[in-house]
Amino acid sequence: MDEIFKQQVYEITRLIPKGRVSSYGAIAKAVGYPNHSRHVGKAMGGCPADVPAHRVISSSGTLSVPEFQKRLEAEGITVENFRIKNFKKLFWDPLEEL
């Protein structure tokens, strides 16, 4: 996974509005690599502090990192059993919203 890919992932992720979530797959598609959601996940692993990685979750609406629940709840997102409540309503698709 190259540095340019990571930077593109971070740029898109920084645009996710507070109180909204996106998925690894949606971010991958937005940077031109539709089948690379795992690579997006890996990039999130060591991302800079200003990248809101807690807003990127699985496409099923489930948190991949349970520790992110508090941060999401602080933004007004309800999480039940590690799933985002109203996921479809809160979902931010960079291809549609940018």
Tab-separated table of C-alpha atoms in Angstrom:
chain	number	residue	atom	x	y	z
A	1	MET	CA	0.000	0.000	0.000
A	2	ASP	CA	1.654	3.202	-1.095
A	3	GLU	CA	1.836	6.595	0.555
A	4	ILE	CA	-0.293	8.300	-2.118
A	5	PHE	CA	-3.155	5.851	-1.503
A	6	LYS	CA	-2.945	6.499	2.253
A	7	GLN	CA	-2.943	10.277	1.790
A	8	GLN	CA	-6.028	10.050	-0.477
A	9	VAL	CA	-7.795	7.891	2.127
A	10	TYR	CA	-6.952	10.399	4.872
A	11	GLU	CA	-8.131	13.349	2.747
A	12	ILE	CA	-11.534	11.775	2.109
A	13	THR	CA	-11.882	10.629	5.725
A	14	ARG	CA	-11.211	14.164	6.999
A	15	LEU	CA	-14.289	15.292	5.013
A	16	ILE	CA	-16.752	12.996	6.832
A	17	PRO	CA	-18.974	15.396	8.771
A	18	LYS	CA	-19.275	15.159	12.538
A	19	GLY	CA	-22.223	12.961	13.471
A	20	ARG	CA	-22.011	10.934	10.236
A	21	VAL	CA	-20.221	7.699	9.297
A	22	SER	CA	-18.839	6.133	6.147
A	23	SER	CA	-17.548	2.668	5.298
A	24	TYR	CA	-14.152	1.293	4.349
A	25	GLY	CA	-15.622	0.280	0.981
A	26	ALA	CA	-17.101	3.715	0.244
A	27	ILE	CA	-13.744	5.354	0.996
A	28	ALA	CA	-11.942	2.792	-1.214
A	29	LYS	CA	-14.341	3.522	-4.098
A	30	ALA	CA	-13.905	7.269	-3.656
A	31	VAL	CA	-10.123	7.022	-4.084
A	32	GLY	CA	-10.492	4.813	-7.172
A	33	TYR	CA	-9.833	1.367	-5.663
A	34	PRO	CA	-13.301	-0.180	-5.272
A	35	ASN	CA	-12.118	-3.574	-4.002
A	36	HIS	CA	-9.593	-2.306	-1.478
A	37	SER	CA	-11.644	-1.785	1.675
A	38	ARG	CA	-9.139	-3.853	3.672
A	39	HIS	CA	-6.349	-1.527	2.568
A	40	VAL	CA	-8.407	1.417	3.799
A	41	GLY	CA	-8.699	-0.368	7.146
A	42	LYS	CA	-4.950	-0.885	7.268
A	43	ALA	CA	-4.335	2.770	6.432
A	44	MET	CA	-6.639	3.775	9.291
A	45	GLY	CA	-4.504	1.730	11.661
A	46	GLY	CA	-1.669	4.227	11.685
A	47	CYS	CA	-3.456	7.380	10.612
A	48	PRO	CA	-2.590	10.888	11.849
A	49	ALA	CA	-4.513	12.249	14.848
A	50	ASP	CA	-6.526	14.693	12.706
A	51	VAL	CA	-8.088	11.858	10.677
A	52	PRO	CA	-11.455	10.859	12.223
A	53	ALA	CA	-10.923	7.101	11.812
A	54	HIS	CA	-13.745	6.474	14.293
A	55	ARG	CA	-16.226	7.602	11.613
A	56	VAL	CA	-15.197	4.790	9.227
A	57	ILE	CA	-16.970	1.509	9.942
A	58	SER	CA	-17.923	-1.702	8.154
A	59	SER	CA	-20.578	-1.556	5.442
A	60	SER	CA	-22.922	-3.533	7.691
A	61	GLY	CA	-22.933	-0.662	10.185
A	62	THR	CA	-20.817	-2.523	12.728
A	63	LEU	CA	-17.880	-0.957	14.557
A	64	SER	CA	-14.576	-2.590	13.671
A	65	VAL	CA	-12.905	-0.916	16.647
A	66	PRO	CA	-15.115	-1.117	19.770
A	67	GLU	CA	-13.047	1.637	21.438
A	68	PHE	CA	-14.474	4.116	18.908
A	69	GLN	CA	-17.962	3.817	20.407
A	70	LYS	CA	-17.375	6.613	22.953
A	71	ARG	CA	-16.098	8.999	20.291
A	72	LEU	CA	-19.093	8.322	18.057
A	73	GLU	CA	-21.530	8.736	20.945
A	74	ALA	CA	-19.857	12.047	21.805
A	75	GLU	CA	-20.885	13.175	18.292
A	76	GLY	CA	-24.500	12.176	18.911
A	77	ILE	CA	-24.429	8.782	17.179
A	78	THR	CA	-26.294	5.985	18.946
A	79	VAL	CA	-24.440	2.661	19.070
A	80	GLU	CA	-26.180	-0.533	20.199
A	81	ASN	CA	-24.296	-3.841	20.377
A	82	PHE	CA	-21.459	-2.279	18.364
A	83	ARG	CA	-23.870	-1.364	15.557
A	84	ILE	CA	-24.741	2.156	14.438
A	85	LYS	CA	-28.415	2.900	14.959
A	86	ASN	CA	-29.945	4.602	11.883
A	87	PHE	CA	-26.854	3.602	9.878
A	88	LYS	CA	-28.495	4.219	6.485
A	89	LYS	CA	-29.638	7.688	7.558
A	90	LEU	CA	-26.208	8.620	8.970
A	91	PHE	CA	-24.211	7.071	6.131
A	92	TRP	CA	-22.005	9.544	4.248
A	93	ASP	CA	-21.144	8.466	0.703
A	94	PRO	CA	-18.227	10.503	-0.630
A	95	LEU	CA	-19.175	9.741	-4.250
A	96	GLU	CA	-22.612	11.292	-3.725
A	97	GLU	CA	-21.776	14.060	-1.284
A	98	LEU	CA	-18.553	15.522	-2.685
